[in-house]
Tab-separated table of C-alpha atoms in Angstrom:
chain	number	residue	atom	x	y	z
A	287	UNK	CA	151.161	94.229	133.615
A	288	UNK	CA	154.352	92.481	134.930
A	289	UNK	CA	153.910	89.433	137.438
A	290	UNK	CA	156.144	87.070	139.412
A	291	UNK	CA	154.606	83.226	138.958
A	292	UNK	CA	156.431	80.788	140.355
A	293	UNK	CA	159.758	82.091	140.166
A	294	UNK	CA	159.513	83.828	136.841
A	295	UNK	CA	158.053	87.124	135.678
A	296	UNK	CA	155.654	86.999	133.391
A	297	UNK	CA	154.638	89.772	131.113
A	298	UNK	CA	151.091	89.195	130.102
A	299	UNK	CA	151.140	91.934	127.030
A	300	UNK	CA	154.163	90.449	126.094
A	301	UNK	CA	153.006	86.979	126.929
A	302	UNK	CA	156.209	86.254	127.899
A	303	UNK	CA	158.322	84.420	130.890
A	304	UNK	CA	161.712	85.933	131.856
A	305	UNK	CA	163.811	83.497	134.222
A	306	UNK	CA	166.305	85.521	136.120
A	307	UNK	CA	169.304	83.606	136.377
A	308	UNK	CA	172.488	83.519	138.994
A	309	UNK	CA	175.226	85.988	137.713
A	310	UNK	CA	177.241	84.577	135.469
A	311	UNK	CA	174.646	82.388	134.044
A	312	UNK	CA	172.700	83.436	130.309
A	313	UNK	CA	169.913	84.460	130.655
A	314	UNK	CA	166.946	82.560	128.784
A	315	UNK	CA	163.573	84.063	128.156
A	316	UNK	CA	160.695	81.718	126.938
A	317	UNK	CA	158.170	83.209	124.480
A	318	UNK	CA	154.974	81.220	122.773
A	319	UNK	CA	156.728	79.840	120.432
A	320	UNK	CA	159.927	78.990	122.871
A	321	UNK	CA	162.396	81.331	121.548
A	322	UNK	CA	165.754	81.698	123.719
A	323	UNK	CA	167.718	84.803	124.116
A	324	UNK	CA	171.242	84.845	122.635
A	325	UNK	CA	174.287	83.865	125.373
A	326	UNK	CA	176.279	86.911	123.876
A	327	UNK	CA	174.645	90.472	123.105
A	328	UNK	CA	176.767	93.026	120.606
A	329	UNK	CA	178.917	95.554	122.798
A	330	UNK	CA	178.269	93.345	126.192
A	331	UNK	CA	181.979	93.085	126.741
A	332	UNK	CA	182.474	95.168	130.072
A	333	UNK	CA	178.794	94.939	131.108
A	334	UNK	CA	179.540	94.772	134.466
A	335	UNK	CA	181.051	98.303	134.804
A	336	UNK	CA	178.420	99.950	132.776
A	337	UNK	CA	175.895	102.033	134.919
A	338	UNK	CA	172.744	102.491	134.049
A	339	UNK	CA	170.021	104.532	135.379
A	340	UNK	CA	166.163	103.157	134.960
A	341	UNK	CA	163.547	105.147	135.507
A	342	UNK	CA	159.804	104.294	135.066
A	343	UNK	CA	157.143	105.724	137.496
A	344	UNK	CA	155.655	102.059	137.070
A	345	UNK	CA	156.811	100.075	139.786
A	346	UNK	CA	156.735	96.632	138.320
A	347	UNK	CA	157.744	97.628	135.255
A	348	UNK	CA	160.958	99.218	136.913
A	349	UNK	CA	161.885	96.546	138.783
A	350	UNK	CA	161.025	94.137	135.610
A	351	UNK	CA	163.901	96.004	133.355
A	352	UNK	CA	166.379	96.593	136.831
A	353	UNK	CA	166.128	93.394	137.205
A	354	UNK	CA	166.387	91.973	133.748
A	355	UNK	CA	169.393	94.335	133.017
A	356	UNK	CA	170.819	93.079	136.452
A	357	UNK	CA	170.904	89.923	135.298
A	358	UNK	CA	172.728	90.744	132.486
A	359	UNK	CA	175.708	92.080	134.554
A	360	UNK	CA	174.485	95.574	134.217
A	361	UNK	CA	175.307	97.817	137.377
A	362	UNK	CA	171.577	99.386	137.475
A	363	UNK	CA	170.361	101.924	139.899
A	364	UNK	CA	166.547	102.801	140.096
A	365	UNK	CA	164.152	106.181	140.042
A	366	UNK	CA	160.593	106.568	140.039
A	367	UNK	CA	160.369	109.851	138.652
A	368	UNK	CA	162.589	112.467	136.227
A	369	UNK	CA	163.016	114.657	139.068
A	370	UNK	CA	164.091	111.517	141.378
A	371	UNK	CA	167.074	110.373	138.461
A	372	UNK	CA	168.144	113.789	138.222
A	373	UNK	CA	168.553	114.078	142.179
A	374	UNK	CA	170.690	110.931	141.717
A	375	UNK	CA	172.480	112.119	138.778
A	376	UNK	CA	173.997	114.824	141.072
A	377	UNK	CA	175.544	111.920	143.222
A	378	UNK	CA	176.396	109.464	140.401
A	379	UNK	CA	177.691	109.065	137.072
A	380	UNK	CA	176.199	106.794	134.351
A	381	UNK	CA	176.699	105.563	130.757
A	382	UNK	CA	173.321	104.924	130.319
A	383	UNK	CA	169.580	106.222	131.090
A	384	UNK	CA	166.852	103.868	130.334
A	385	UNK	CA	163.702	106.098	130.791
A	386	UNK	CA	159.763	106.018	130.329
A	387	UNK	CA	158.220	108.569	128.136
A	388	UNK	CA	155.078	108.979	129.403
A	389	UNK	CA	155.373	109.951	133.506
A	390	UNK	CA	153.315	112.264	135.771
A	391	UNK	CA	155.606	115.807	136.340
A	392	UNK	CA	158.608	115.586	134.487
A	393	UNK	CA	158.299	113.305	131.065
A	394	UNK	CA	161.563	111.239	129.840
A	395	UNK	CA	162.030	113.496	126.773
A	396	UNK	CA	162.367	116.365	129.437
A	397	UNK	CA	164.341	114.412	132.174
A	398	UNK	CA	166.618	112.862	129.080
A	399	UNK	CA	167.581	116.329	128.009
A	400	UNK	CA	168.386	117.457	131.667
A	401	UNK	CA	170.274	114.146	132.009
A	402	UNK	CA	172.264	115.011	129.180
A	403	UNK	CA	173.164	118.784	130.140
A	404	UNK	CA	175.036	117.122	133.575
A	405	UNK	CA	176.503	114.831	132.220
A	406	UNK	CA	177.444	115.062	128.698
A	407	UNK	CA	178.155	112.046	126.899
A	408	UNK	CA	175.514	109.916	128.726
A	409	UNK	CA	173.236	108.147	126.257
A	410	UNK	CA	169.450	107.628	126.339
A	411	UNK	CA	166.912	104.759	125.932
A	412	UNK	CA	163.232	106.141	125.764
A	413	UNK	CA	161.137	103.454	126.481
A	414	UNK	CA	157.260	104.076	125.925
A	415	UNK	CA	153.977	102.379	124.985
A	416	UNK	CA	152.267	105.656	124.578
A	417	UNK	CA	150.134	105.844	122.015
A	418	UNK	CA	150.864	108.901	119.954
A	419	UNK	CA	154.077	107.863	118.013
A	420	UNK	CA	154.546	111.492	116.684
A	421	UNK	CA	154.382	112.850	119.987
A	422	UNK	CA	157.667	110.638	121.243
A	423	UNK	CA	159.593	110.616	118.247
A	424	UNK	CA	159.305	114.515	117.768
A	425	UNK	CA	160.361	114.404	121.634
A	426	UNK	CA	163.441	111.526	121.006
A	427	UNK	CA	166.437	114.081	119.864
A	428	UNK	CA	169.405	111.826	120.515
A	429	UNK	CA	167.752	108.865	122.218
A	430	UNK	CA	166.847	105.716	120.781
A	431	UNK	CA	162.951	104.706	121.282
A	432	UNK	CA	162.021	101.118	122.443
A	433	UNK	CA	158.355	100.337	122.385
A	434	UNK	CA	156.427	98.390	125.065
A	435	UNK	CA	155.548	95.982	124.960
A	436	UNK	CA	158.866	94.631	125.082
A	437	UNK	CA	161.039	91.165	126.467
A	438	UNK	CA	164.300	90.722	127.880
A	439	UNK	CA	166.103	89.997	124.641
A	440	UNK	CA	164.751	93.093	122.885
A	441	UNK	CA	165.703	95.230	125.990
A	442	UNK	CA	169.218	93.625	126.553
A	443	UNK	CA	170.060	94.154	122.720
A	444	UNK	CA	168.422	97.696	122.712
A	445	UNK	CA	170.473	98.653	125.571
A	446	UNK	CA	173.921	96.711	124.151
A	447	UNK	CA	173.298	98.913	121.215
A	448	UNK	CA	172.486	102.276	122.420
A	449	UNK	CA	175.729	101.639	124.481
A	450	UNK	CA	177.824	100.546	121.452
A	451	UNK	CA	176.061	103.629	119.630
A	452	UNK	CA	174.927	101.304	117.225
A	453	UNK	CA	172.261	102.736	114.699
């Protein structure tokens, strides 16, 4: 579970701050054993006009990778559900879909492969903690998998990657 203490949002299963900064600013995460995240992330070189699509029917979890990717310059709309981000799809174009696996009605492998049949070209991010590894990764196609628990560093470099199409 995802909390804001004193300015910061803490991620007790990652037992991890995140410090949102002012645009422009690096970000900084601080870990147990004080690691910082890099000032420059492969493929971040137009960050600002990428759009990306998050979609988690966990609210604080949402709003914990909106507002991480935010802060890296990211232009980041939010959905709650598959059905909501596909809705949304039909109004906007994106570059990216950052999406749970595991949600009530429509799961990310499911809303991913939608995603991709309106607008061709747009990559995925599966994000999941679920337990069954087989059942994601048999459900993945194209999309890249990052597990939760996970910080800002390791979702700012997943998501420079999957952008850059690095593998």
């Amino acid at each position: 579970p995802l909390a804001f203490v004193q300015g910061q949002w803490w991620c007790a299963a990652c037992k991890a701050f995140a410090m949102m900064m002012p645009a422009g600013a690096p970000p900084v995460v601080r870990t147990d054993s004080a690691a910082q995240l890099p000032t420059t992330v492969p493929g971040a070189q137009s960050r600002e006009q990428r759009r990306v699509l998050v979609v988690d029917d966990d609210k604080l979890v949402r709003r914990f990778m909106s507002e991480s990717l935010r802060s890296l310059q990211y232009h980041v709309t939010e959905a709650e559900s598959g059905a909501q981000a596909l809705a949304t799809m039909e109004r906007e174009h994106f570059d990216l879909l950052v999406v749970d696996f595991a949600m009530p009605g429509m799961n990310g492998a499911e809303a991913a492969r939608t995603a991709q049949e309106r607008q061709p070209g747009i990559k995925v991010l599966m994000v999941s903690g679920y337990a069954d590894s087989a059942a994601v990764e048999g459900a993945l196609g194209t999309a890249r998998l990052l597990r939760k628990p996970f910080d800002l560093a390791e979702l700012g470099a997943a998501v420079a990657d999957t952008l850059a199409d690095v593998r």
